Amino acid sequence: EQEVLERAGYAVLRAYSGTEALLLLKDSRPDLVLLDLMLPGLSGEEVLPQLQGISVIVVSAKTAVQDKVGLLLGGAADYLKLFDTKELLTRVAVWLREAARSPLAAIYACGNLTLDTASHEVRAAGTPVSLTRTEYAILKLLMQNPGYIPDWLAFIRVSDPLNVPLIWQLLILEFAIDGLRLAAVNTPSMLTTP
């Protein structure tokens, strides 16, 4: 699943247990969670109620209608039994689109800089900041994960998914970071830190 999602251009954080998942959620807020019910430690059923405000797709081999209904009423947005790759990517895209439309879509703030995930608008001290899609994705990654310095692969994963050689992806990434720096220089209020 992780490789399929990353190849499709999604940034993926992976937890190998329910406890690890909850620890990851203390430091970052994903747009969507794929939840396996068979997690070691805390089970998926125990983790689900703690995922408030995040769309959750449960991935399980359980087929009983009662199990599905209980999970959906317990907070899951969707339920997938054993799945096809295309179906998984489609459901992820649909739920990310729905999450972006939701009034609960996150607005991240750092000092006087705000990033609205519903409108894809960035403002510095109330003034709109014009960014490319890649610049926006990089800024969102940084604002979603305060105190975390991603490696260059994380930046590439959130930038536009292109089927181009790695050297070109690195150049695109470098231009996007330069664009963010230029936006910060042209919007002095963007440089203020909390």
PDB file of N, CA and C in Angstrom, residues 100-175:
ATOM      1  N   ALA A 100     -11.034  18.107   1.817  1.00  0.00           N
ATOM      2  CA  ALA A 100     -10.691  19.483   1.447  1.00  0.00           C
ATOM      3  C   ALA A 100     -11.928  20.370   1.403  1.00  0.00           C
ATOM      4  N   ARG A 101     -13.097  19.788   1.071  1.00  0.00           N
ATOM      5  CA  ARG A 101     -14.344  20.562   1.013  1.00  0.00           C
ATOM      6  C   ARG A 101     -14.954  20.767   2.389  1.00  0.00           C
ATOM      7  N   SER A 102     -14.571  19.942   3.328  1.00  0.00           N
ATOM      8  CA  SER A 102     -15.178  19.948   4.651  1.00  0.00           C
ATOM      9  C   SER A 102     -14.880  21.249   5.383  1.00  0.00           C
ATOM     10  N   PRO A 103     -15.873  21.749   6.154  1.00  0.00           N
ATOM     11  CA  PRO A 103     -15.591  22.922   6.970  1.00  0.00           C
ATOM     12  C   PRO A 103     -14.579  22.604   8.059  1.00  0.00           C
ATOM     13  N   LEU A 104     -14.308  21.308   8.271  1.00  0.00           N
ATOM     14  CA  LEU A 104     -13.317  20.907   9.266  1.00  0.00           C
ATOM     15  C   LEU A 104     -11.912  20.852   8.676  1.00  0.00           C
ATOM     16  N   ALA A 105     -11.780  21.207   7.384  1.00  0.00           N
ATOM     17  CA  ALA A 105     -10.464  21.184   6.756  1.00  0.00           C
ATOM     18  C   ALA A 105      -9.527  22.085   7.559  1.00  0.00           C
ATOM     19  N   ALA A 106      -8.322  21.630   7.692  1.00  0.00           N
ATOM     20  CA  ALA A 106      -7.375  22.305   8.576  1.00  0.00           C
ATOM     21  C   ALA A 106      -6.908  23.655   8.031  1.00  0.00           C
ATOM     22  N   ILE A 107      -6.707  24.555   8.965  1.00  0.00           N
ATOM     23  CA  ILE A 107      -6.019  25.815   8.693  1.00  0.00           C
ATOM     24  C   ILE A 107      -4.802  25.808   9.598  1.00  0.00           C
ATOM     25  N   TYR A 108      -3.629  25.791   8.995  1.00  0.00           N
ATOM     26  CA  TYR A 108      -2.392  25.762   9.756  1.00  0.00           C
ATOM     27  C   TYR A 108      -1.880  27.185   9.924  1.00  0.00           C
ATOM     28  N   ALA A 109      -1.297  27.445  11.082  1.00  0.00           N
ATOM     29  CA  ALA A 109      -0.760  28.778  11.352  1.00  0.00           C
ATOM     30  C   ALA A 109       0.607  28.658  12.001  1.00  0.00           C
ATOM     31  N   CYS A 110       1.472  29.561  11.621  1.00  0.00           N
ATOM     32  CA  CYS A 110       2.792  29.673  12.230  1.00  0.00           C
ATOM     33  C   CYS A 110       3.112  31.164  12.261  1.00  0.00           C
ATOM     34  N   GLY A 111       3.098  31.727  13.448  1.00  0.00           N
ATOM     35  CA  GLY A 111       3.260  33.172  13.544  1.00  0.00           C
ATOM     36  C   GLY A 111       2.111  33.844  12.823  1.00  0.00           C
ATOM     37  N   ASN A 112       2.418  34.735  11.891  1.00  0.00           N
ATOM     38  CA  ASN A 112       1.357  35.423  11.142  1.00  0.00           C
ATOM     39  C   ASN A 112       1.117  34.785   9.769  1.00  0.00           C
ATOM     40  N   LEU A 113       1.649  33.597   9.562  1.00  0.00           N
ATOM     41  CA  LEU A 113       1.478  32.876   8.307  1.00  0.00           C
ATOM     42  C   LEU A 113       0.379  31.833   8.475  1.00  0.00           C
ATOM     43  N   THR A 114      -0.616  31.832   7.568  1.00  0.00           N
ATOM     44  CA  THR A 114      -1.686  30.835   7.622  1.00  0.00           C
ATOM     45  C   THR A 114      -1.783  30.115   6.286  1.00  0.00           C
ATOM     46  N   LEU A 115      -2.148  28.846   6.353  1.00  0.00           N
ATOM     47  CA  LEU A 115      -2.328  28.020   5.178  1.00  0.00           C
ATOM     48  C   LEU A 115      -3.670  27.320   5.339  1.00  0.00           C
ATOM     49  N   ASP A 116      -4.599  27.610   4.434  1.00  0.00           N
ATOM     50  CA  ASP A 116      -5.946  27.045   4.473  1.00  0.00           C
ATOM     51  C   ASP A 116      -6.009  25.886   3.486  1.00  0.00           C
ATOM     52  N   THR A 117      -6.187  24.653   3.996  1.00  0.00           N
ATOM     53  CA  THR A 117      -6.185  23.478   3.122  1.00  0.00           C
ATOM     54  C   THR A 117      -7.459  23.371   2.293  1.00  0.00           C
ATOM     55  N   ALA A 118      -8.544  24.019   2.705  1.00  0.00           N
ATOM     56  CA  ALA A 118      -9.787  23.957   1.931  1.00  0.00           C
ATOM     57  C   ALA A 118      -9.695  24.845   0.685  1.00  0.00           C
ATOM     58  N   SER A 119      -9.189  26.056   0.864  1.00  0.00           N
ATOM     59  CA  SER A 119      -9.123  26.999  -0.266  1.00  0.00           C
ATOM     60  C   SER A 119      -7.747  27.003  -0.942  1.00  0.00           C
ATOM     61  N   HIS A 120      -6.772  26.322  -0.348  1.00  0.00           N
ATOM     62  CA  HIS A 120      -5.377  26.322  -0.818  1.00  0.00           C
ATOM     63  C   HIS A 120      -4.809  27.732  -0.836  1.00  0.00           C
ATOM     64  N   GLU A 121      -5.226  28.528   0.116  1.00  0.00           N
ATOM     65  CA  GLU A 121      -4.783  29.920   0.192  1.00  0.00           C
ATOM     66  C   GLU A 121      -3.752  30.075   1.306  1.00  0.00           C
ATOM     67  N   VAL A 122      -2.697  30.822   1.002  1.00  0.00           N
ATOM     68  CA  VAL A 122      -1.664  31.142   1.979  1.00  0.00           C
ATOM     69  C   VAL A 122      -1.691  32.642   2.203  1.00  0.00           C
ATOM     70  N   ARG A 123      -1.648  33.044   3.461  1.00  0.00           N
ATOM     71  CA  ARG A 123      -1.638  34.472   3.806  1.00  0.00           C
ATOM     72  C   ARG A 123      -0.533  34.753   4.812  1.00  0.00           C
ATOM     73  N   ALA A 124       0.086  35.903   4.651  1.00  0.00           N
ATOM     74  CA  ALA A 124       1.077  36.390   5.599  1.00  0.00           C
ATOM     75  C   ALA A 124       0.547  37.708   6.146  1.00  0.00           C
ATOM     76  N   ALA A 125       0.257  37.738   7.437  1.00  0.00           N
ATOM     77  CA  ALA A 125      -0.332  38.916   8.082  1.00  0.00           C
ATOM     78  C   ALA A 125      -1.579  39.378   7.321  1.00  0.00           C
ATOM     79  N   GLY A 126      -2.381  38.427   6.853  1.00  0.00           N
ATOM     80  CA  GLY A 126      -3.619  38.746   6.162  1.00  0.00           C
ATOM     81  C   GLY A 126      -3.475  39.020   4.676  1.00  0.00           C
ATOM     82  N   THR A 127      -2.249  39.146   4.201  1.00  0.00           N
ATOM     83  CA  THR A 127      -2.000  39.429   2.783  1.00  0.00           C
ATOM     84  C   THR A 127      -1.815  38.121   2.023  1.00  0.00           C
ATOM     85  N   PRO A 128      -2.561  37.916   0.924  1.00  0.00           N
ATOM     86  CA  PRO A 128      -2.402  36.679   0.152  1.00  0.00           C
ATOM     87  C   PRO A 128      -0.985  36.540  -0.402  1.00  0.00           C
ATOM     88  N   VAL A 129      -0.475  35.308  -0.367  1.00  0.00           N
ATOM     89  CA  VAL A 129       0.842  34.992  -0.904  1.00  0.00           C
ATOM     90  C   VAL A 129       0.637  34.047  -2.078  1.00  0.00           C
ATOM     91  N   SER A 130       1.168  34.402  -3.231  1.00  0.00           N
ATOM     92  CA  SER A 130       1.013  33.589  -4.430  1.00  0.00           C
ATOM     93  C   SER A 130       2.123  32.534  -4.482  1.00  0.00           C
ATOM     94  N   LEU A 131       1.705  31.250  -4.516  1.00  0.00           N
ATOM     95  CA  LEU A 131       2.665  30.151  -4.573  1.00  0.00           C
ATOM     96  C   LEU A 131       2.257  29.181  -5.678  1.00  0.00           C
ATOM     97  N   THR A 132       3.243  28.490  -6.235  1.00  0.00           N
ATOM     98  CA  THR A 132       2.939  27.425  -7.187  1.00  0.00           C
ATOM     99  C   THR A 132       2.412  26.219  -6.402  1.00  0.00           C
ATOM    100  N   ARG A 133       1.885  25.223  -7.115  1.00  0.00           N
ATOM    101  CA  ARG A 133       1.398  24.010  -6.447  1.00  0.00           C
ATOM    102  C   ARG A 133       2.500  23.333  -5.644  1.00  0.00           C
ATOM    103  N   THR A 134       3.690  23.272  -6.211  1.00  0.00           N
ATOM    104  CA  THR A 134       4.803  22.615  -5.536  1.00  0.00           C
ATOM    105  C   THR A 134       5.239  23.409  -4.311  1.00  0.00           C
ATOM    106  N   GLU A 135       5.319  24.727  -4.437  1.00  0.00           N
ATOM    107  CA  GLU A 135       5.677  25.567  -3.286  1.00  0.00           C
ATOM    108  C   GLU A 135       4.642  25.399  -2.170  1.00  0.00           C
ATOM    109  N   TYR A 136       3.361  25.384  -2.557  1.00  0.00           N
ATOM    110  CA  TYR A 136       2.283  25.196  -1.585  1.00  0.00           C
ATOM    111  C   TYR A 136       2.435  23.840  -0.879  1.00  0.00           C
ATOM    112  N   ALA A 137       2.711  22.773  -1.637  1.00  0.00           N
ATOM    113  CA  ALA A 137       2.845  21.435  -1.061  1.00  0.00           C
ATOM    114  C   ALA A 137       4.004  21.370  -0.069  1.00  0.00           C
ATOM    115  N   ILE A 138       5.108  22.024  -0.397  1.00  0.00           N
ATOM    116  CA  ILE A 138       6.270  22.038   0.497  1.00  0.00           C
ATOM    117  C   ILE A 138       5.945  22.811   1.769  1.00  0.00           C
ATOM    118  N   LEU A 139       5.319  23.971   1.622  1.00  0.00           N
ATOM    119  CA  LEU A 139       4.955  24.772   2.793  1.00  0.00           C
ATOM    120  C   LEU A 139       3.963  24.015   3.679  1.00  0.00           C
ATOM    121  N   LYS A 140       3.004  23.340   3.058  1.00  0.00           N
ATOM    122  CA  LYS A 140       2.014  22.558   3.823  1.00  0.00           C
ATOM    123  C   LYS A 140       2.713  21.450   4.609  1.00  0.00           C
ATOM    124  N   LEU A 141       3.653  20.748   3.973  1.00  0.00           N
ATOM    125  CA  LEU A 141       4.401  19.696   4.655  1.00  0.00           C
ATOM    126  C   LEU A 141       5.113  20.249   5.889  1.00  0.00           C
ATOM    127  N   LEU A 142       5.743  21.409   5.735  1.00  0.00           N
ATOM    128  CA  LEU A 142       6.459  22.010   6.856  1.00  0.00           C
ATOM    129  C   LEU A 142       5.512  22.461   7.970  1.00  0.00           C
ATOM    130  N   MET A 143       4.365  23.048   7.591  1.00  0.00           N
ATOM    131  CA  MET A 143       3.432  23.560   8.599  1.00  0.00           C
ATOM    132  C   MET A 143       2.658  22.434   9.286  1.00  0.00           C
ATOM    133  N   GLN A 144       2.454  21.315   8.607  1.00  0.00           N
ATOM    134  CA  GLN A 144       1.773  20.180   9.219  1.00  0.00           C
ATOM    135  C   GLN A 144       2.657  19.472  10.233  1.00  0.00           C
ATOM    136  N   ASN A 145       3.935  19.632  10.103  1.00  0.00           N
ATOM    137  CA  ASN A 145       4.884  18.891  10.929  1.00  0.00           C
ATOM    138  C   ASN A 145       5.881  19.823  11.607  1.00  0.00           C
ATOM    139  N   PRO A 146       5.403  20.690  12.511  1.00  0.00           N
ATOM    140  CA  PRO A 146       6.320  21.630  13.153  1.00  0.00           C
ATOM    141  C   PRO A 146       7.398  20.894  13.948  1.00  0.00           C
ATOM    142  N   GLY A 147       8.603  21.402  13.854  1.00  0.00           N
ATOM    143  CA  GLY A 147       9.722  20.809  14.577  1.00  0.00           C
ATOM    144  C   GLY A 147      10.358  19.633  13.849  1.00  0.00           C
ATOM    145  N   TYR A 148       9.774  19.218  12.714  1.00  0.00           N
ATOM    146  CA  TYR A 148      10.292  18.092  11.942  1.00  0.00           C
ATOM    147  C   TYR A 148      10.947  18.649  10.688  1.00  0.00           C
ATOM    148  N   ILE A 149      12.169  18.244  10.432  1.00  0.00           N
ATOM    149  CA  ILE A 149      12.848  18.685   9.216  1.00  0.00           C
ATOM    150  C   ILE A 149      12.880  17.502   8.257  1.00  0.00           C
ATOM    151  N   PRO A 150      12.031  17.539   7.223  1.00  0.00           N
ATOM    152  CA  PRO A 150      11.952  16.403   6.289  1.00  0.00           C
ATOM    153  C   PRO A 150      13.217  16.259   5.467  1.00  0.00           C
ATOM    154  N   ASP A 151      13.492  15.022   5.055  1.00  0.00           N
ATOM    155  CA  ASP A 151      14.601  14.820   4.136  1.00  0.00           C
ATOM    156  C   ASP A 151      14.123  15.165   2.720  1.00  0.00           C
ATOM    157  N   TRP A 152      15.026  15.214   1.782  1.00  0.00           N
ATOM    158  CA  TRP A 152      14.665  15.652   0.430  1.00  0.00           C
ATOM    159  C   TRP A 152      13.665  14.711  -0.233  1.00  0.00           C
ATOM    160  N   LEU A 153      13.649  13.412   0.155  1.00  0.00           N
ATOM    161  CA  LEU A 153      12.676  12.485  -0.429  1.00  0.00           C
ATOM    162  C   LEU A 153      11.248  12.845  -0.014  1.00  0.00           C
ATOM    163  N   ALA A 154      11.075  13.304   1.218  1.00  0.00           N
ATOM    164  CA  ALA A 154       9.744  13.720   1.666  1.00  0.00           C
ATOM    165  C   ALA A 154       9.265  14.905   0.846  1.00  0.00           C
ATOM    166  N   PHE A 155      10.166  15.835   0.549  1.00  0.00           N
ATOM    167  CA  PHE A 155       9.797  16.984  -0.274  1.00  0.00           C
ATOM    168  C   PHE A 155       9.402  16.541  -1.684  1.00  0.00           C
ATOM    169  N   ILE A 156      10.144  15.589  -2.239  1.00  0.00           N
ATOM    170  CA  ILE A 156       9.820  15.112  -3.589  1.00  0.00           C
ATOM    171  C   ILE A 156       8.465  14.427  -3.593  1.00  0.00           C
ATOM    172  N   ARG A 157       8.159  13.656  -2.540  1.00  0.00           N
ATOM    173  CA  ARG A 157       6.875  12.942  -2.482  1.00  0.00           C
ATOM    174  C   ARG A 157       5.691  13.892  -2.495  1.00  0.00           C
ATOM    175  N   VAL A 158       5.812  15.069  -1.862  1.00  0.00           N
ATOM    176  CA  VAL A 158       4.666  15.984  -1.810  1.00  0.00           C
ATOM    177  C   VAL A 158       4.611  16.919  -3.008  1.00  0.00           C
ATOM    178  N   SER A 159       5.702  17.013  -3.752  1.00  0.00           N
ATOM    179  CA  SER A 159       5.666  17.864  -4.939  1.00  0.00           C
ATOM    180  C   SER A 159       4.926  17.129  -6.048  1.00  0.00           C
ATOM    181  N   ASP A 160       4.719  17.790  -7.159  1.00  0.00           N
ATOM    182  CA  ASP A 160       3.957  17.183  -8.252  1.00  0.00           C
ATOM    183  C   ASP A 160       4.531  15.823  -8.616  1.00  0.00           C
ATOM    184  N   PRO A 161       3.668  14.783  -8.674  1.00  0.00           N
ATOM    185  CA  PRO A 161       4.170  13.462  -9.054  1.00  0.00           C
ATOM    186  C   PRO A 161       4.492  13.420 -10.544  1.00  0.00           C
ATOM    187  N   LEU A 162       5.751  13.459 -10.840  1.00  0.00           N
ATOM    188  CA  LEU A 162       6.180  13.471 -12.245  1.00  0.00           C
ATOM    189  C   LEU A 162       6.963  12.201 -12.536  1.00  0.00           C
ATOM    190  N   ASN A 163       6.786  11.662 -13.702  1.00  0.00           N
ATOM    191  CA  ASN A 163       7.565  10.501 -14.118  1.00  0.00           C
ATOM    192  C   ASN A 163       8.785  10.985 -14.878  1.00  0.00           C
ATOM    193  N   VAL A 164       9.637  11.683 -14.153  1.00  0.00           N
ATOM    194  CA  VAL A 164      10.856  12.205 -14.753  1.00  0.00           C
ATOM    195  C   VAL A 164      12.037  11.712 -13.930  1.00  0.00           C
ATOM    196  N   PRO A 165      13.228  11.744 -14.492  1.00  0.00           N
ATOM    197  CA  PRO A 165      14.403  11.290 -13.746  1.00  0.00           C
ATOM    198  C   PRO A 165      14.584  12.079 -12.444  1.00  0.00           C
ATOM    199  N   LEU A 166      15.205  11.429 -11.484  1.00  0.00           N
ATOM    200  CA  LEU A 166      15.406  12.019 -10.163  1.00  0.00           C
ATOM    201  C   LEU A 166      16.116  13.374 -10.236  1.00  0.00           C
ATOM    202  N   ILE A 167      17.089  13.520 -11.116  1.00  0.00           N
ATOM    203  CA  ILE A 167      17.814  14.788 -11.211  1.00  0.00           C
ATOM    204  C   ILE A 167      16.870  15.939 -11.556  1.00  0.00           C
ATOM    205  N   TRP A 168      15.879  15.679 -12.439  1.00  0.00           N
ATOM    206  CA  TRP A 168      14.913  16.721 -12.789  1.00  0.00           C
ATOM    207  C   TRP A 168      13.996  17.012 -11.600  1.00  0.00           C
ATOM    208  N   GLN A 169      13.612  15.968 -10.864  1.00  0.00           N
ATOM    209  CA  GLN A 169      12.778  16.187  -9.678  1.00  0.00           C
ATOM    210  C   GLN A 169      13.517  17.061  -8.660  1.00  0.00           C
ATOM    211  N   LEU A 170      14.817  16.810  -8.499  1.00  0.00           N
ATOM    212  CA  LEU A 170      15.611  17.616  -7.566  1.00  0.00           C
ATOM    213  C   LEU A 170      15.697  19.069  -8.029  1.00  0.00           C
ATOM    214  N   LEU A 171      15.831  19.280  -9.329  1.00  0.00           N
ATOM    215  CA  LEU A 171      15.876  20.649  -9.853  1.00  0.00           C
ATOM    216  C   LEU A 171      14.534  21.355  -9.646  1.00  0.00           C
ATOM    217  N   ILE A 172      13.434  20.644  -9.903  1.00  0.00           N
ATOM    218  CA  ILE A 172      12.101  21.221  -9.678  1.00  0.00           C
ATOM    219  C   ILE A 172      11.939  21.581  -8.212  1.00  0.00           C
ATOM    220  N   LEU A 173      12.383  20.681  -7.340  1.00  0.00           N
ATOM    221  CA  LEU A 173      12.312  20.928  -5.897  1.00  0.00           C
ATOM    222  C   LEU A 173      13.138  22.158  -5.511  1.00  0.00           C
ATOM    223  N   GLU A 174      14.335  22.267  -6.072  1.00  0.00           N
ATOM    224  CA  GLU A 174      15.189  23.414  -5.781  1.00  0.00           C
ATOM    225  C   GLU A 174      14.542  24.722  -6.229  1.00  0.00           C
ATOM    226  N   PHE A 175      13.930  24.724  -7.419  1.00  0.00           N
ATOM    227  CA  PHE A 175      13.236  25.924  -7.901  1.00  0.00           C
ATOM    228  C   PHE A 175      12.060  26.275  -6.992  1.00  0.00           C
TER     229      PHE A 175
END
